[in-house]
Coordinates of C-alpha atoms and ligand atoms in Angstrom, one line a residue:
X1 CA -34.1 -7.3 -7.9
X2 CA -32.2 -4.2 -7.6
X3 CA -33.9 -0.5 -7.2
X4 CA -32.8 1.2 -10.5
X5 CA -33.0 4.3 -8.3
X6 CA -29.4 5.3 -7.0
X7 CA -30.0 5.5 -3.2
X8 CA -27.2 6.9 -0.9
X9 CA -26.6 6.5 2.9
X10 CA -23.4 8.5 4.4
X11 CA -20.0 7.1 4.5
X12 CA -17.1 9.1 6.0
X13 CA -18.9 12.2 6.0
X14 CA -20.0 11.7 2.1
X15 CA -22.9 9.8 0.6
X16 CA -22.2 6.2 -0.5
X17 CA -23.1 4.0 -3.3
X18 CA -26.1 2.1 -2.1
X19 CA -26.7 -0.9 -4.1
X20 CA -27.1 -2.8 -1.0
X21 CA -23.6 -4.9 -1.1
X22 CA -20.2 -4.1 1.0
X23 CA -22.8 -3.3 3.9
X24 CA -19.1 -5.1 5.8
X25 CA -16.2 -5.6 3.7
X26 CA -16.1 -8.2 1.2
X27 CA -14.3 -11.2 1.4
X28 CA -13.3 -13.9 -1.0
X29 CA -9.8 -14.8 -3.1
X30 CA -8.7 -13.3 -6.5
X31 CA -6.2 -15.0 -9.2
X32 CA -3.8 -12.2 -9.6
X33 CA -1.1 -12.4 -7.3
X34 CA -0.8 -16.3 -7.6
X35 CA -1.5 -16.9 -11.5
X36 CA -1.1 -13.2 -12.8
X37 CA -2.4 -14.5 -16.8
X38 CA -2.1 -18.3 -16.2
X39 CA -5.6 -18.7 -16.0
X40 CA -8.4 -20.9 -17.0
X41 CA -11.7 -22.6 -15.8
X42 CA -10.0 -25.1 -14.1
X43 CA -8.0 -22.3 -11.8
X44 CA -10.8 -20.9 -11.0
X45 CA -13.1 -24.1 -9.6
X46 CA -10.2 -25.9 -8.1
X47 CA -9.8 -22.4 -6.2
X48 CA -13.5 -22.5 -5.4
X49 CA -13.2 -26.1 -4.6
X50 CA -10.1 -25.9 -1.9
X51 CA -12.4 -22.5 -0.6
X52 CA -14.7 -24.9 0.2
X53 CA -13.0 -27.9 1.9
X54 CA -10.6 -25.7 3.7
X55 CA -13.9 -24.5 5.5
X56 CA -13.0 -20.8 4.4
X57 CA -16.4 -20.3 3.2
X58 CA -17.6 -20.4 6.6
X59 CA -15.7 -17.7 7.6
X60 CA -17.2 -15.5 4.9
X61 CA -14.5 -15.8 2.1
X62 CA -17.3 -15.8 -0.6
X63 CA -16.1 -13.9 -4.0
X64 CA -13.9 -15.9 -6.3
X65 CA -12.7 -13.2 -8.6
X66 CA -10.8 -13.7 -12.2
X67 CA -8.7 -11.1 -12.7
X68 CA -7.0 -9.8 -15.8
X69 CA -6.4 -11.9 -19.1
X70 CA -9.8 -14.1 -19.0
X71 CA -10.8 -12.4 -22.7
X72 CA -9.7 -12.6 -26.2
X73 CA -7.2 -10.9 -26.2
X74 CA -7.4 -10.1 -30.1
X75 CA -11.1 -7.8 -29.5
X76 CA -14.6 -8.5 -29.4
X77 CA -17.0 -10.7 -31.6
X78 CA -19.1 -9.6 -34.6
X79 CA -21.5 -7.7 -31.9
X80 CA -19.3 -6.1 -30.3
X81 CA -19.6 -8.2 -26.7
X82 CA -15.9 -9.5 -24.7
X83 CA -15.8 -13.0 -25.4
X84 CA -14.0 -15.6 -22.9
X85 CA -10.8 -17.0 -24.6
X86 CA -12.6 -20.6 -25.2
X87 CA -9.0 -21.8 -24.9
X88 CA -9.1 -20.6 -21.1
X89 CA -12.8 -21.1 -20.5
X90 CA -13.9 -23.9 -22.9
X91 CA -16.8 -23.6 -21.3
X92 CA -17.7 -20.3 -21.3
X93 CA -18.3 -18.1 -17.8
X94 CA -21.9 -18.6 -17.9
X95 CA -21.2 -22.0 -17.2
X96 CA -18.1 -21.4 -14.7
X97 CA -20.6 -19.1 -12.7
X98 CA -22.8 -21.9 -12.2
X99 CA -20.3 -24.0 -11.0
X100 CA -19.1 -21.3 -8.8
X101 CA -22.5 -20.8 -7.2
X102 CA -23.8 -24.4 -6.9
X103 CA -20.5 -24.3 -4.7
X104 CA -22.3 -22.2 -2.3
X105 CA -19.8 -19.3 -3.8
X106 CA -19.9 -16.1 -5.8
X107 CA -18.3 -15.3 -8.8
X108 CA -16.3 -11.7 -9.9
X109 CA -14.9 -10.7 -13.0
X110 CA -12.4 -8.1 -14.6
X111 CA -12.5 -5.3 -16.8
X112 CA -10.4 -1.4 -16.7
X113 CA -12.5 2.0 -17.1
X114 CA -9.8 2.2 -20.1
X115 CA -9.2 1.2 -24.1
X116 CA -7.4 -1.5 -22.9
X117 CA -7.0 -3.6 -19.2
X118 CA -3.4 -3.2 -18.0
X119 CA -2.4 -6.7 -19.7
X120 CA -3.5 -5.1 -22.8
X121 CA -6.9 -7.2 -23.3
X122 CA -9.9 -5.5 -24.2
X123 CA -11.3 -3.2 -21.8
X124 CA -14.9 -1.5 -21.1
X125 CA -14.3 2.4 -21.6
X126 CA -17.5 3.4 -23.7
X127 CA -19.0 0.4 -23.6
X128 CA -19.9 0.1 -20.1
X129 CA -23.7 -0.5 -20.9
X130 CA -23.0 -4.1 -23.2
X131 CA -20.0 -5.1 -21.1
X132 CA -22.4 -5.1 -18.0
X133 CA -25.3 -6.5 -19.2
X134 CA -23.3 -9.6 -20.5
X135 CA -21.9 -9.8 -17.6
X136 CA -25.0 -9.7 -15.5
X137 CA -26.4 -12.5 -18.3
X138 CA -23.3 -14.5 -16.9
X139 CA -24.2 -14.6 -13.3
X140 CA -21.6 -12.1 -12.5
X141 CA -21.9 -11.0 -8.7
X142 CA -18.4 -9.0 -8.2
X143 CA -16.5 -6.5 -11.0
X144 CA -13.0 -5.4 -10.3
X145 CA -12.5 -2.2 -12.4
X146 CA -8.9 -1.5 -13.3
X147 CA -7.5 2.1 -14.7
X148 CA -5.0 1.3 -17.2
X149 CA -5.4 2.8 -21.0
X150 CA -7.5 6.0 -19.4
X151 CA -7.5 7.9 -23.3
X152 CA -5.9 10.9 -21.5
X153 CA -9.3 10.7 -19.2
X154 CA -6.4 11.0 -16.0
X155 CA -7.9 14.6 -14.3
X156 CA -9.8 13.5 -10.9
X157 CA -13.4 14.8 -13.2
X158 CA -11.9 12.1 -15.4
X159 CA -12.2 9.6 -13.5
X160 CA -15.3 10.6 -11.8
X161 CA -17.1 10.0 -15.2
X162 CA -14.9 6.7 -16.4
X163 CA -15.8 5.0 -12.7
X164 CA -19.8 6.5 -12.8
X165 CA -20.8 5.2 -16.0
X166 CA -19.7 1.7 -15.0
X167 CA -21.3 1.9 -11.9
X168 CA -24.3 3.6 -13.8
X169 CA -24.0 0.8 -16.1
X170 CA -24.3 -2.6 -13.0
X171 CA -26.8 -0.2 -11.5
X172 CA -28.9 -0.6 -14.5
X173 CA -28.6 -4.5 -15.0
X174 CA -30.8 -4.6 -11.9
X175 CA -28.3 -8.0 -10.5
X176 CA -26.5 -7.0 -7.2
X177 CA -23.2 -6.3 -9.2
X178 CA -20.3 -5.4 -6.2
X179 CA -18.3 -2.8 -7.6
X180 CA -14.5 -2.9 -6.8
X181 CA -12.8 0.0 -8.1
X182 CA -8.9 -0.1 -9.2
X183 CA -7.7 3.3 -9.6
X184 CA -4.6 3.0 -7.1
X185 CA -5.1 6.1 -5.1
X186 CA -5.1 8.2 -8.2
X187 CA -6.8 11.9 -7.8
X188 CA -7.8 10.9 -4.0
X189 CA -10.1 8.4 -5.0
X190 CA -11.3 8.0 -0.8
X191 CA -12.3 11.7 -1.6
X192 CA -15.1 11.2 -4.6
X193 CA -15.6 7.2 -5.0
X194 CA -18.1 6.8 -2.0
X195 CA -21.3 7.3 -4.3
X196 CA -19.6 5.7 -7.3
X197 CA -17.9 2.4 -5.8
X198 CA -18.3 -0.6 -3.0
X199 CA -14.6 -0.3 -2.5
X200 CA -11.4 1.6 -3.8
X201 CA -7.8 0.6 -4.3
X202 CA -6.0 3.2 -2.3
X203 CA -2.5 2.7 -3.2
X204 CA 0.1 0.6 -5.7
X205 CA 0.0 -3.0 -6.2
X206 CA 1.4 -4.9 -2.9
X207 CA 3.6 -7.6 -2.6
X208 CA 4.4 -10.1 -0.6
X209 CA 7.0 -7.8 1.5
X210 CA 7.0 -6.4 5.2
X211 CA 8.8 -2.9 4.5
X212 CA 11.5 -3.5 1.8
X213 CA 11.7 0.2 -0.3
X214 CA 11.1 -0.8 -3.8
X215 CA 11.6 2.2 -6.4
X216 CA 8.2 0.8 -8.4
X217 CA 6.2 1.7 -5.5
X218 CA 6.3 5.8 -4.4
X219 CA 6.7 6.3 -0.4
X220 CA 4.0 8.7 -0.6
X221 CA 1.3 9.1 -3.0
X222 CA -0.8 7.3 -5.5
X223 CA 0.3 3.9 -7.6
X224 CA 3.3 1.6 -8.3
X225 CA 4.2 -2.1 -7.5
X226 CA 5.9 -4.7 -5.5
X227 CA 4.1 -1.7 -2.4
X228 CA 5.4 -3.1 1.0
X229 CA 2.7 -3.9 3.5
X230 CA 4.5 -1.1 5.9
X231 CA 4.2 1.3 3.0
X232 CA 0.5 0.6 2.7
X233 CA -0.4 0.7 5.8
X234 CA 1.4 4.2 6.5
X235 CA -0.5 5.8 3.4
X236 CA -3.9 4.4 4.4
X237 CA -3.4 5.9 7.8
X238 CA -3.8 9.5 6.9
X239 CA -7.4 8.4 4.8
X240 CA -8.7 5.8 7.5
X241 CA -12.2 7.2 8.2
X242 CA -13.0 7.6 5.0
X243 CA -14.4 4.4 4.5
X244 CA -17.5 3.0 5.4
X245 CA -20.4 0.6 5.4
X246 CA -21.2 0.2 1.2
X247 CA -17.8 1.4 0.7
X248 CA -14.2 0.6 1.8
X249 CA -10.4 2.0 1.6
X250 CA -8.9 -1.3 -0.1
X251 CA -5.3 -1.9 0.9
X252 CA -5.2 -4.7 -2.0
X253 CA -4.8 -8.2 -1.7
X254 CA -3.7 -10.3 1.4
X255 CA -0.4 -11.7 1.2
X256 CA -1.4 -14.1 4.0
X257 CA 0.3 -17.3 2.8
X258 CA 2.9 -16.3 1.1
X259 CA 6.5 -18.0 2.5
X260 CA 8.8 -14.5 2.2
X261 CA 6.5 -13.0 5.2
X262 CA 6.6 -14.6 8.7
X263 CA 4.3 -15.9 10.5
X264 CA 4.3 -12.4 12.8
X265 CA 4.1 -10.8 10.1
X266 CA 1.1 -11.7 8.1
X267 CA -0.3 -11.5 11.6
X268 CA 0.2 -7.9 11.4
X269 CA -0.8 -7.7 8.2
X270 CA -4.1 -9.7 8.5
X271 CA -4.6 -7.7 11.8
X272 CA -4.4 -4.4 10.3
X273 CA -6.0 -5.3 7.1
X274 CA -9.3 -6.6 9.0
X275 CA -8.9 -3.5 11.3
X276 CA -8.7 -0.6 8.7
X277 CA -11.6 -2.6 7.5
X278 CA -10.1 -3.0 3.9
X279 CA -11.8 -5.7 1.7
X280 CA -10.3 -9.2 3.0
X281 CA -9.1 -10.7 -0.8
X282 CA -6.9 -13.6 -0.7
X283 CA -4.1 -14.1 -3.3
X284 CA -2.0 -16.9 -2.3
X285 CA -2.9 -20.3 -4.1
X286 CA -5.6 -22.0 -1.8
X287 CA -5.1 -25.1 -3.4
X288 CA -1.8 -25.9 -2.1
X289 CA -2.3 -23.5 1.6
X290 CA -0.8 -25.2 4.7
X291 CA -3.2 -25.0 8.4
X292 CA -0.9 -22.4 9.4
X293 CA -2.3 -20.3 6.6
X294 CA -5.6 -21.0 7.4
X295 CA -5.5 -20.4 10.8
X296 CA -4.3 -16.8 10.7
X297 CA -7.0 -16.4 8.1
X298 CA -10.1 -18.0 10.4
X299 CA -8.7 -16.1 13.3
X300 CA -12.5 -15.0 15.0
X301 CA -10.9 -12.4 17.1
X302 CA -9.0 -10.8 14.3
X303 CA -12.1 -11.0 11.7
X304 CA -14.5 -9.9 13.9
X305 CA -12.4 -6.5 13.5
X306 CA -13.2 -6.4 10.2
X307 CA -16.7 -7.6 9.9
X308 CA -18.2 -6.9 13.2
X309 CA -19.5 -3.6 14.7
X310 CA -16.3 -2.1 15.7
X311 CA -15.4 1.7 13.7
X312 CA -12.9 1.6 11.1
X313 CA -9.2 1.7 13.2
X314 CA -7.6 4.8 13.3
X315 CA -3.8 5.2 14.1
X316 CA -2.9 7.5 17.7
X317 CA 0.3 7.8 17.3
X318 CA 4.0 6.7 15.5
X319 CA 6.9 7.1 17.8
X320 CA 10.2 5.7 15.9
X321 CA 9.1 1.9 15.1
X322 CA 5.5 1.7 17.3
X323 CA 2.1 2.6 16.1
X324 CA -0.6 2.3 18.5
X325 CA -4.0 2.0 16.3
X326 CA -7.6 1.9 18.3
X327 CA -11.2 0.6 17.3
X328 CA -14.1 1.9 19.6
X329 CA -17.2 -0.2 20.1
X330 CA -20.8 1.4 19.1
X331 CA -21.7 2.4 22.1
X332 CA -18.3 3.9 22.9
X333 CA -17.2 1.7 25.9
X334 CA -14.8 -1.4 24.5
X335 CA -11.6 -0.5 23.0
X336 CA -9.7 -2.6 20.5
X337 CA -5.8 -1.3 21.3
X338 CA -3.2 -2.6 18.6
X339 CA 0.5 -2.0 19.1
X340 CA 2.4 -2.5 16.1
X341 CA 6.1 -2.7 15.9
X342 CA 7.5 -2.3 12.6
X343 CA 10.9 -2.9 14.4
X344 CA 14.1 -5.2 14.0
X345 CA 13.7 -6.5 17.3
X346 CA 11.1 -7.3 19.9
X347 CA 10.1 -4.6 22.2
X348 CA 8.7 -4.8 25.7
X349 CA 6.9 -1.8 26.7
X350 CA 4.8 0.2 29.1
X351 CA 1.3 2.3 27.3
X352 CA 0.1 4.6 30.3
X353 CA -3.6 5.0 29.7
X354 CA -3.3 8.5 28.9
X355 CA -1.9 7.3 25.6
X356 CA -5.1 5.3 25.1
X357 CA -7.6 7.3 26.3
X358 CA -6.3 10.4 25.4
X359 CA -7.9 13.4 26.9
X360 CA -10.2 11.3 28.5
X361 CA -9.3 11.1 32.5
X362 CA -12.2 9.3 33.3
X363 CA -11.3 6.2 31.2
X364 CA -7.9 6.8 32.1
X365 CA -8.9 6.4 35.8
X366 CA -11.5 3.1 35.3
X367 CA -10.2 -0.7 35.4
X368 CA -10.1 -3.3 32.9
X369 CA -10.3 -6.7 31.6
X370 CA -7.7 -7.0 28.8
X371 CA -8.0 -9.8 25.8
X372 CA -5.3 -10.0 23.8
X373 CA -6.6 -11.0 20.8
X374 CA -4.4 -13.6 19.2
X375 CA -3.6 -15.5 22.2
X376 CA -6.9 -15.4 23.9
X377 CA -4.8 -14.6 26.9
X378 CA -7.1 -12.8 29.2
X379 CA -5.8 -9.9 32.3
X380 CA -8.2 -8.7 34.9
X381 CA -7.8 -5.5 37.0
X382 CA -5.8 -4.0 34.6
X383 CA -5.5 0.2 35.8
X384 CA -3.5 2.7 34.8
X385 CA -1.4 1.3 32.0
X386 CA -0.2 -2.2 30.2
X387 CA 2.5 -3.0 29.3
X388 CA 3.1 -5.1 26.3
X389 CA 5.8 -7.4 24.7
X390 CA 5.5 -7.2 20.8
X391 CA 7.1 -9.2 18.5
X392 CA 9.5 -7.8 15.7
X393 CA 7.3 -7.4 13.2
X394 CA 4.4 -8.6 15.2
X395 CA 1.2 -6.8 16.6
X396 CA -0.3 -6.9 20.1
X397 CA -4.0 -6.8 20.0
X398 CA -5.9 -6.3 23.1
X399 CA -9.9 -5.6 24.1
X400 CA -10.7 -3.6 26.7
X401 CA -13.5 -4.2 28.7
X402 CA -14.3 -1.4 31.7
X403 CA -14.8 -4.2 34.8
X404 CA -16.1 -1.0 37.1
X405 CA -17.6 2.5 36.9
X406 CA -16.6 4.7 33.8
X407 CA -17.5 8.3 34.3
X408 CA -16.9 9.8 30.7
X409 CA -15.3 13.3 31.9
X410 CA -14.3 14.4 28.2
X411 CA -18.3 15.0 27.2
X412 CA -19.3 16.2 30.8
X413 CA -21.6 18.8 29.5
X414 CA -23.8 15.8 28.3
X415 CA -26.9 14.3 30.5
X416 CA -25.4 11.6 32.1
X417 CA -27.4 8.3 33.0
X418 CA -26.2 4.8 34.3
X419 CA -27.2 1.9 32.8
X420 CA -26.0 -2.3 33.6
X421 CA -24.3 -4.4 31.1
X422 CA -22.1 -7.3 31.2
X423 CA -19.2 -6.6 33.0
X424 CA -20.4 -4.3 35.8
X425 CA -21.9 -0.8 35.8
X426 CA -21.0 1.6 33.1
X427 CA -21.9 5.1 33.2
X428 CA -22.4 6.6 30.2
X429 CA -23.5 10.0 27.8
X430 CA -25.9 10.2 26.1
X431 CA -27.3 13.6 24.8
X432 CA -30.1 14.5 26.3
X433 CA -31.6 11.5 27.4
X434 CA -30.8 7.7 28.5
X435 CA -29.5 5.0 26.3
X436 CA -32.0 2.2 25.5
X437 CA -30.2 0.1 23.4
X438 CA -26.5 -0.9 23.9
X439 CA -26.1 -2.1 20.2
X440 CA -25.7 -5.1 18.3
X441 CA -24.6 -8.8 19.1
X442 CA -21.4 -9.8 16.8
X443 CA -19.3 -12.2 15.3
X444 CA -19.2 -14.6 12.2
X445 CA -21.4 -17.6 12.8
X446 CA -23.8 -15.3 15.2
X447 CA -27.6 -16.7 14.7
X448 CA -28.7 -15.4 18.1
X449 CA -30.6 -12.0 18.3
X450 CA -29.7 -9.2 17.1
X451 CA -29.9 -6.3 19.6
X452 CA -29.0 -6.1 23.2
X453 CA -29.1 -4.1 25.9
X454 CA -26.8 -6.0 28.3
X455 CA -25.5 -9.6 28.7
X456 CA -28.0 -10.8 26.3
X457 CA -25.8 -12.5 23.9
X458 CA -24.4 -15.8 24.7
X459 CA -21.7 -17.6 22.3
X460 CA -19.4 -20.7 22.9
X461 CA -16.5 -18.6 22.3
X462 CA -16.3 -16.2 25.5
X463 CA -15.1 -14.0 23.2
X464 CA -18.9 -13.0 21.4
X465 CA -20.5 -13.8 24.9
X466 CA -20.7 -9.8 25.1
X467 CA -22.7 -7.8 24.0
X468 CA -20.7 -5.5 21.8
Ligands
GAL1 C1 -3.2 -3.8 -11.9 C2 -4.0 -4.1 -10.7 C3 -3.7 -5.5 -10.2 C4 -4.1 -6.4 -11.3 C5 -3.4 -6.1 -12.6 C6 -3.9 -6.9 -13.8 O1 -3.4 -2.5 -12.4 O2 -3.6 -3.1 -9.7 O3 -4.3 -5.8 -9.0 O4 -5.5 -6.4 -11.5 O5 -3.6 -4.7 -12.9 O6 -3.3 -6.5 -15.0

């Protein structure tokens, strides 16, 4: 059971929502962007079905989530409780959420901090307490929480108090309830939603388009539809750091899998997605997903961005059509380097280490053993700079390992000690003292140990065989 006691731990510089869920961000599939109101039980176990047999559940795709239009649409019952439209769910959610788990799954549901959710069924404003606790009665693990029909309750205090009593209101069921919050960026949600929600939607609705300007979805600021992945990604750059473990910036659904992107393309996307460390919620219809799909979506590499120990990616620079995004390991040694050209054409190009390691001449000077991510194609003895052929449209996606001696020069008025891990000798600062842990063994499918303090973690995949 749940503490009924709010507890906080700090996210992005604020205190976050601890009800123990999102400690990575959560994965799983949502109807929306393949069914929109076409919904019933059958929807949602086929989904959870084909979630299973594809083998996406062992990748941590877990949270089947109905979206929008599951209710009676007409209102409530003589109590006052949602009912499930019995022509949808003949047999009721209770009984879907059971099926749902004894698949091995978990199951999420819909409502809007409003009068009425966006489709115009009813919604929870003001009755946050009931809605929950049925909800909880249900099985429900997962709530996505919309912000249509607001009753004028649009100010940023506004929402503060529509999206705490519902979290006040899970909180109190005492079921591990994930809350997903759906305000779309409105009154810089990543600046106040860290105690209130597991995740918030930072921007319009996306669709399934690389960078086509769409006059439903603002260039800058909060809301819209038919949002380009490019326009996403550009407005979550600015507000990166602000999530964290128990809650996450959510970029909205992946349109891995849908046949108007490319297949560089929904690598970039799924790349920068798992990177930014935005929940990984897939809407294309895995019932009917070809291998290609699936592999982008299993990709190890690419989802250990996401749901490993790496920070939340942050974006170095734009220069005309390349971004250069990094990730840093725990312990400050490994860098994830993503180039990302948003470009008509491929580009060949040369990133001087100075680019990377910005102000940093002692990583500039050290050598490297570079992984591009997608290809697995590994380069030793790698000094100075890289240089990097990216696809139009496409990502490159590189580790870097230091094969030598680092000496971190930008913290040189830190103790310095020397410590062995895999790879070689790294020096490294710690302040005041030595380093006795090197951090945490990764990956999806890890059962080894948790900690290491150098090549203590072993994995088929060389890729884990570090310890990171
Ligand atoms: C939108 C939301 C979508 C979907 C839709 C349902 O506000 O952003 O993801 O939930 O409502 O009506």
């Amino acid at each position: 059971m749940l503490s009924k006691a709010i507890v906080f731990v700090l996210v992005g510089g604020a205190a976050a929502l601890d009800n123990g869920l999102a400690k990575k961000p959560q994965m799983g599939w949502n109807t929306w962007n393949t069914f929109g109101c076409n919904i019933n039980q059958q929807t949602i176990l086929s989904a959870a079905q084909a979630i299973k047999n594809s083998g996406l559940i062992n990748y941590g795709y877990e949270y089947v989530v109905i979206d929008d239009c599951w209710s009676v649409k007409s209102g409530r019952d003589g109590s006052g409780n949602l009912v499930a439209d019995p022509s949808k769910f003949p047999n009721g959610i209770k009984w879907l959420a059971d099926q749902v788990h004894g698949l091995g799954l978990k199951i999420g549901i819909y409502s809007s901090a409003g009068t009425l959710t966006c489709a115009s069924y009813p919604a929870s404003l003001g009755r946050e307490q009931q809605d929950a606790k049925l909800w909880a009665s249900w099985g429900i693990d997962y709530l996505k929480y919309d912000n249509c029909n607001d009753a004028g309750q649009s100010s940023q205090q506004g929402n503060i108090n529509r999206y705490t009593a519902m979290r006040d209101a899970l909180l109190s069921t005492g079921r591990p309830i994930l809350y997903s919050l759906c305000n779309w960026g409105v009154a810089q949600v990543w600046n106040w939603a860290a105690p209130i929600g597991n995740s918030w939607r930072m921007s319009g609705d996306i669709t399934a388009s690389f960078d086509t300007a769409n006059g439903g979805c603002p260039a800058t600021g909060s809301g819209g539809y038919l949002c380009s992945i490019m326009n996403i990604l550009n407005k979550a750059a600015d507000i990166a750091t602000k999530g964290g473990p128990g809650g996450w910036n959510d970029l909205d659904m992946l349109v891995v899998g849908f046949s108007n992107l490319n297949s560089d393309e929904q690598k970039l996307h799924f790349t920068m997605w798992a990177a930014i460390k935005s929940p990984l919620i897939m809407g294309h219809d895995v019932t009917k997903q070809t291998a290609a799909t699936i592999a982008i979506l299993t990709n190890r590499n690419i989802l250990d961005l996401s749901q490993g120990t790496w920070s939340v990616a942050t974006r170095t620079y734009v220069r005309s059509n390349i971004q250069l995004w990094q990730q840093n390991s725990p312990d400050n040694v490994d860098r994830i380097v993503i180039v990302l050209n948003s470009g008509g054409s491929d580009q060949t190009l040369t990133v001087p280490f100075s680019d990377i390691f910005v102000n940093d001449s002692g990583r500039q000077a050290a050598t490297y053993t570079v992984t591009e991510l997608w290809t697995n194609t590994v380069t030793n003895s790698v000094k100075g700079q890289i240089s990097v052929t990216v696809k139009r449209h496409g990502v490159w996606v590189g580790r870097f390992h230091p094969s030598g001696t680092v000496s971190t020069s930008s913290v040189s008025s830190r103790t310095t000690t020397s410590t062995t891990r895999a790879g070689g000798t790294t020096t490294t600062t710690a302040a005041g003292g030595s380093q006795t842990k090197w951090g945490q063994c990764g990956g999806i499918g890890w059962t080894g140990p948790t900690t290491c303090q150098d090549s203590t973690c072993t994995y088929s995949n060389p890729y884990y065989s570090q310890c990171l």
